[in-house]
Amino acid sequence: MTPRDASGDSSRWSDLDRPPLNATALRRALVREGGLWSDLEVVQRTGSTNADLVALAEQGKAAEGAVLVAEEQSAGRGRLDRQWTAPARSGLFFSVLLRPAGVPVTRWGWLPLLTGVAVATGLSRAAGVDTALKWPNDLLVTVAGEERKAAGILAERAGPDGVVIGVGINVTLREDELPVPQAGSLALADAISTDRDTLLRGVLRSLEDWYVRWRTAEGDPVASGLQETYAAGCATLGRTVRAELPGDRSVVGEAVAVDGDGRLVIATEAGVQEPVGAGDIIHLRPV
């Protein structure tokens, strides 16, 4: 895998509180025979690690387990094509290529939720922060008593047999650097560690563990323990929410479950339980 490095950045050390990642040490710790991670590359700057890795996968230049990390992204994307921007080396911005052979395609929709569980687990261990999952793909931390988004996940198909999953985690973002007031970071949540090498190792090891467990169970969310674990850590369940759906339609009600397909089930005042597979979920404040 030879991703494009779009920088030649001469200011790598301009912020001494944000040292660069140690790619050699990361490869030594994570890329091993018989393990999931087959390659790990760090570039200084690129548009989108997801776009780069999807292109490499479709050209046959990346194997399953390829990891592409950028110190800075100029065109990072979240769900619904929202832009994701952050200062250089202020977070972890990476994508991984998975080829879940043996898992029915109908179960691939669990991969973003699986990644959420893995990221939450890895960060709780490595950063010592309490985290919660907002369906379907956000990770929340508590800052000054408020829930704020500190990480997001985006999954994209890469050819007929691959999925690229991108993860963006705000690590040392300061209050005056937040893109929106609802954003947060591990540092603002009083993490015991903001060492990005340590955090990335923890997250990728957790992701490998959950992915292998899920794939061994042929993607079964019950047998792998994924459905139960996701529900246990999901801050959306039990809340009153508004789901903004395609076609300018919205549904308001209580989020009561995550079903076997990974969809959020919303119980409306009309007594209808509506499963939502795609859409923007807004946590509503109690009245």
Coordinates of C-alpha atoms in Angstrom, one line a residue:
M1 CA 0.0 0.0 0.0
T2 CA 1.6 3.3 -1.1
P3 CA -0.8 6.2 -0.2
R4 CA -0.2 9.7 -1.5
D5 CA 1.4 12.1 1.0
A6 CA 0.0 15.5 0.0
S7 CA 2.1 17.6 2.3
G8 CA 5.8 17.9 2.5
D9 CA 4.8 19.8 5.6
S10 CA 7.7 21.8 7.1
S11 CA 5.8 22.6 10.3
R12 CA 5.6 19.1 11.8
W13 CA 7.0 20.3 15.1
S14 CA 5.3 23.7 15.2
D15 CA 3.1 22.6 18.1
L16 CA 5.3 20.7 20.6
D17 CA 2.2 19.6 22.6
R18 CA 1.2 17.6 19.5
P19 CA 4.1 15.4 18.5
P20 CA 3.8 13.3 15.3
L21 CA 2.9 9.7 15.4
N22 CA 5.7 7.1 15.4
A23 CA 4.8 5.0 12.3
T24 CA 7.7 2.6 12.8
A25 CA 6.7 1.8 16.4
L26 CA 3.1 1.5 15.4
R27 CA 3.9 -1.0 12.7
R28 CA 6.1 -3.0 15.0
A29 CA 3.3 -3.2 17.6
L30 CA 0.3 -3.9 15.3
V31 CA 1.5 -5.6 12.1
R32 CA 2.2 -9.2 12.9
E33 CA 1.9 -12.6 11.2
G34 CA -1.5 -14.1 11.7
G35 CA -3.0 -10.8 12.9
L36 CA -5.6 -8.7 11.2
W37 CA -3.5 -5.6 10.5
S38 CA -1.4 -6.2 7.4
D39 CA 0.1 -2.8 6.8
L40 CA 0.1 0.6 8.4
E41 CA 1.0 3.9 6.8
V42 CA 1.1 7.4 8.2
V43 CA 0.9 10.4 5.9
Q44 CA 1.4 14.0 6.9
R45 CA -1.6 15.4 5.1
T46 CA -4.2 14.2 2.6
G47 CA -7.8 15.0 1.6
S48 CA -9.5 11.9 3.0
T49 CA -8.0 8.7 4.3
N50 CA -11.3 7.0 3.4
A51 CA -11.2 8.2 -0.2
D52 CA -7.5 7.2 -0.6
L53 CA -8.0 3.8 0.9
V54 CA -11.1 3.1 -1.2
A55 CA -9.2 4.0 -4.3
L56 CA -6.2 1.7 -3.3
A57 CA -8.6 -1.2 -2.6
E58 CA -10.4 -0.8 -5.9
Q59 CA -7.0 -0.8 -7.7
G60 CA -6.0 -4.0 -5.9
K61 CA -3.2 -2.2 -4.1
A62 CA -4.4 -2.8 -0.5
A63 CA -5.0 -6.0 1.3
E64 CA -7.5 -6.6 4.2
G65 CA -6.1 -5.1 7.3
A66 CA -4.5 -2.1 5.6
V67 CA -4.5 1.0 7.9
L68 CA -4.0 4.5 6.6
V69 CA -3.5 7.3 9.1
A70 CA -3.2 11.0 8.3
E71 CA -1.8 13.6 10.7
E72 CA -4.1 16.1 9.0
Q73 CA -7.1 15.8 6.6
S74 CA -8.2 18.7 4.4
A75 CA -11.4 17.0 3.1
G76 CA -12.4 14.6 5.9
R77 CA -16.1 13.6 5.8
G78 CA -18.6 12.4 8.2
R79 CA -22.1 11.0 7.6
L80 CA -24.4 12.8 5.2
D81 CA -21.3 14.3 3.6
R82 CA -20.6 16.6 6.5
Q83 CA -17.1 18.0 6.6
W84 CA -14.7 16.9 9.4
T85 CA -11.8 19.3 10.0
A86 CA -9.3 19.6 12.9
P87 CA -5.8 21.1 13.4
A88 CA -2.9 18.9 12.4
R89 CA -2.0 16.2 15.0
S90 CA -4.9 17.2 17.2
G91 CA -6.6 13.8 16.8
L92 CA -6.6 10.4 15.2
F93 CA -7.8 10.3 11.6
F94 CA -7.5 6.9 10.1
S95 CA -9.2 4.3 7.8
V96 CA -9.0 0.5 7.7
L97 CA -9.9 -1.9 5.0
L98 CA -11.9 -5.0 5.9
R99 CA -13.0 -7.8 3.6
P100 CA -15.5 -9.8 5.7
A101 CA -15.5 -13.1 3.7
G102 CA -17.9 -15.6 5.0
V103 CA -20.2 -12.9 6.5
P104 CA -23.5 -12.4 4.6
V105 CA -23.7 -8.9 3.1
T106 CA -26.9 -8.3 4.9
R107 CA -24.9 -8.3 8.1
W108 CA -22.3 -5.8 7.0
G109 CA -24.4 -3.0 8.3
W110 CA -23.2 -3.9 11.8
L111 CA -19.6 -2.9 10.9
P112 CA -20.0 0.8 11.9
L113 CA -21.7 -0.2 15.2
L114 CA -19.0 -2.8 15.8
T115 CA -16.4 -0.1 15.2
G116 CA -18.2 2.2 17.7
V117 CA -18.0 -0.5 20.3
A118 CA -14.3 -1.1 19.6
V119 CA -13.4 2.6 19.7
A120 CA -15.3 3.1 22.9
T121 CA -13.7 0.1 24.5
G122 CA -10.2 1.0 23.3
L123 CA -10.4 4.6 24.5
S124 CA -11.9 3.7 27.8
R125 CA -8.9 1.5 28.5
A126 CA -6.2 3.7 27.0
A127 CA -7.5 7.1 27.8
G128 CA -9.4 6.4 31.0
V129 CA -12.5 8.3 29.9
D130 CA -16.1 7.3 30.2
T131 CA -17.7 7.1 26.7
A132 CA -21.1 6.5 25.3
L133 CA -22.4 5.6 21.8
K134 CA -24.9 7.7 19.9
W135 CA -26.6 5.7 17.3
P136 CA -25.4 4.9 14.7
N137 CA -21.8 6.1 14.6
D138 CA -20.9 8.9 17.1
L139 CA -18.9 8.5 20.3
L140 CA -19.8 10.9 23.2
V141 CA -17.8 12.1 26.1
T142 CA -18.8 14.2 29.1
V143 CA -17.4 17.8 29.2
A144 CA -18.5 20.1 32.0
G145 CA -21.5 17.9 32.7
E146 CA -22.6 17.9 29.0
E147 CA -22.5 15.1 26.4
R148 CA -20.4 16.1 23.5
K149 CA -19.3 14.3 20.3
A150 CA -15.6 13.3 20.4
A151 CA -15.5 10.8 17.5
G152 CA -17.3 9.8 14.4
I153 CA -17.3 6.8 12.1
L154 CA -17.9 6.5 8.3
A155 CA -18.2 3.2 6.4
E156 CA -18.0 2.9 2.6
R157 CA -18.0 0.0 0.2
A158 CA -14.7 -0.7 -1.6
G159 CA -15.4 -2.9 -4.5
P160 CA -17.6 -6.0 -4.3
D161 CA -15.9 -7.6 -1.3
G162 CA -14.5 -4.7 0.8
V163 CA -15.5 -2.1 3.3
V164 CA -13.4 0.9 4.3
I165 CA -14.2 2.3 7.7
G166 CA -13.0 5.7 8.6
V167 CA -12.6 7.0 12.2
G168 CA -12.0 10.5 13.4
I169 CA -11.2 11.1 17.1
N170 CA -10.7 14.5 18.7
V171 CA -7.8 14.0 21.1
T172 CA -6.2 17.3 22.2
L173 CA -8.7 19.8 20.6
R174 CA -9.0 22.8 22.8
E175 CA -12.2 24.7 23.5
D176 CA -11.3 27.5 21.1
E177 CA -10.6 25.0 18.3
L178 CA -14.0 23.2 18.4
P179 CA -15.8 23.3 15.1
V180 CA -19.2 23.5 16.9
P181 CA -20.2 23.9 20.5
Q182 CA -21.5 20.3 20.6
A183 CA -18.0 19.0 19.9
G184 CA -15.6 17.7 22.5
S185 CA -12.3 16.0 22.8
L186 CA -10.6 13.5 25.1
A187 CA -8.5 16.3 26.6
L188 CA -11.6 18.3 27.5
A189 CA -13.0 15.2 29.0
D190 CA -10.0 14.9 31.4
A191 CA -8.4 11.9 29.7
I192 CA -5.6 10.4 31.7
S193 CA -3.6 10.0 28.5
T194 CA -3.6 11.9 25.2
D195 CA -0.6 10.0 23.7
R196 CA -1.9 9.3 20.2
D197 CA 0.4 6.3 19.7
T198 CA -1.0 4.6 22.8
L199 CA -4.6 5.5 21.9
L200 CA -4.2 4.3 18.3
R201 CA -2.7 1.0 19.4
G202 CA -5.6 0.5 21.9
V203 CA -8.3 1.3 19.4
L204 CA -6.9 -0.9 16.7
R205 CA -6.3 -3.9 19.0
S206 CA -9.9 -3.5 20.3
L207 CA -11.2 -3.3 16.7
E208 CA -9.2 -6.5 15.7
D209 CA -10.7 -8.3 18.7
W210 CA -14.3 -7.4 17.9
Y211 CA -14.0 -7.9 14.2
V212 CA -12.5 -11.4 14.5
R213 CA -15.1 -12.3 17.1
W214 CA -17.9 -11.0 14.8
R215 CA -16.5 -12.6 11.6
T216 CA -16.0 -16.0 13.4
A217 CA -19.7 -15.9 14.3
E218 CA -20.5 -15.2 10.6
G219 CA -21.7 -11.7 11.5
D220 CA -24.3 -12.9 13.9
P221 CA -24.7 -9.9 16.3
V222 CA -26.2 -12.1 19.1
A223 CA -23.6 -15.0 19.0
S224 CA -20.7 -12.5 18.8
G225 CA -22.1 -10.5 21.8
L226 CA -22.1 -7.4 19.6
Q227 CA -25.8 -6.5 19.8
E228 CA -25.9 -6.8 23.6
T229 CA -22.6 -4.8 24.1
Y230 CA -23.7 -2.1 21.7
A231 CA -27.1 -1.7 23.5
A232 CA -25.4 -1.6 26.9
G233 CA -23.2 1.3 25.8
C234 CA -25.7 3.2 23.7
A235 CA -26.8 6.6 25.1
T236 CA -29.6 6.9 22.5
L237 CA -31.6 4.0 24.0
G238 CA -34.2 5.1 26.5
R239 CA -34.1 8.7 25.2
T240 CA -36.7 10.7 23.4
V241 CA -35.3 11.3 19.9
R242 CA -36.2 12.8 16.6
A243 CA -35.1 10.8 13.5
E244 CA -34.7 13.0 10.4
L245 CA -35.2 10.6 7.5
P246 CA -34.7 10.7 3.8
G247 CA -37.5 12.4 1.9
D248 CA -37.9 15.2 4.5
R249 CA -39.7 12.9 6.9
S250 CA -39.1 12.7 10.6
V251 CA -40.2 10.4 13.4
V252 CA -40.3 11.4 17.1
G253 CA -40.5 8.9 20.0
E254 CA -38.6 6.8 22.5
A255 CA -35.6 4.9 21.2
V256 CA -36.4 1.4 22.7
A257 CA -34.0 -1.0 21.0
V258 CA -31.4 -1.8 18.4
D259 CA -32.8 -4.7 16.3
G260 CA -31.0 -7.7 14.7
D261 CA -30.2 -5.6 11.6
G262 CA -28.6 -2.8 13.6
R263 CA -31.5 -0.5 13.1
L264 CA -32.8 1.9 15.8
V265 CA -36.3 1.1 16.9
I266 CA -38.4 4.1 17.8
A267 CA -41.7 3.8 19.7
T268 CA -44.0 6.7 18.7
E269 CA -46.9 8.2 20.6
A270 CA -49.2 6.5 18.1
G271 CA -48.1 3.1 19.4
V272 CA -46.0 2.2 16.4
Q273 CA -42.5 0.8 16.7
E274 CA -40.6 2.1 13.6
P275 CA -37.2 0.7 12.8
V276 CA -34.8 3.3 11.4
G277 CA -31.8 2.2 9.3
A278 CA -30.5 5.5 8.1
G279 CA -31.1 9.1 9.2
D280 CA -29.9 11.8 11.5
I281 CA -30.8 11.2 15.2
I282 CA -31.3 14.1 17.6
H283 CA -31.5 13.5 21.3
L284 CA -34.3 15.6 22.6
R285 CA -34.3 17.2 26.1
P286 CA -37.1 16.0 28.4
V287 CA -39.9 18.5 28.6

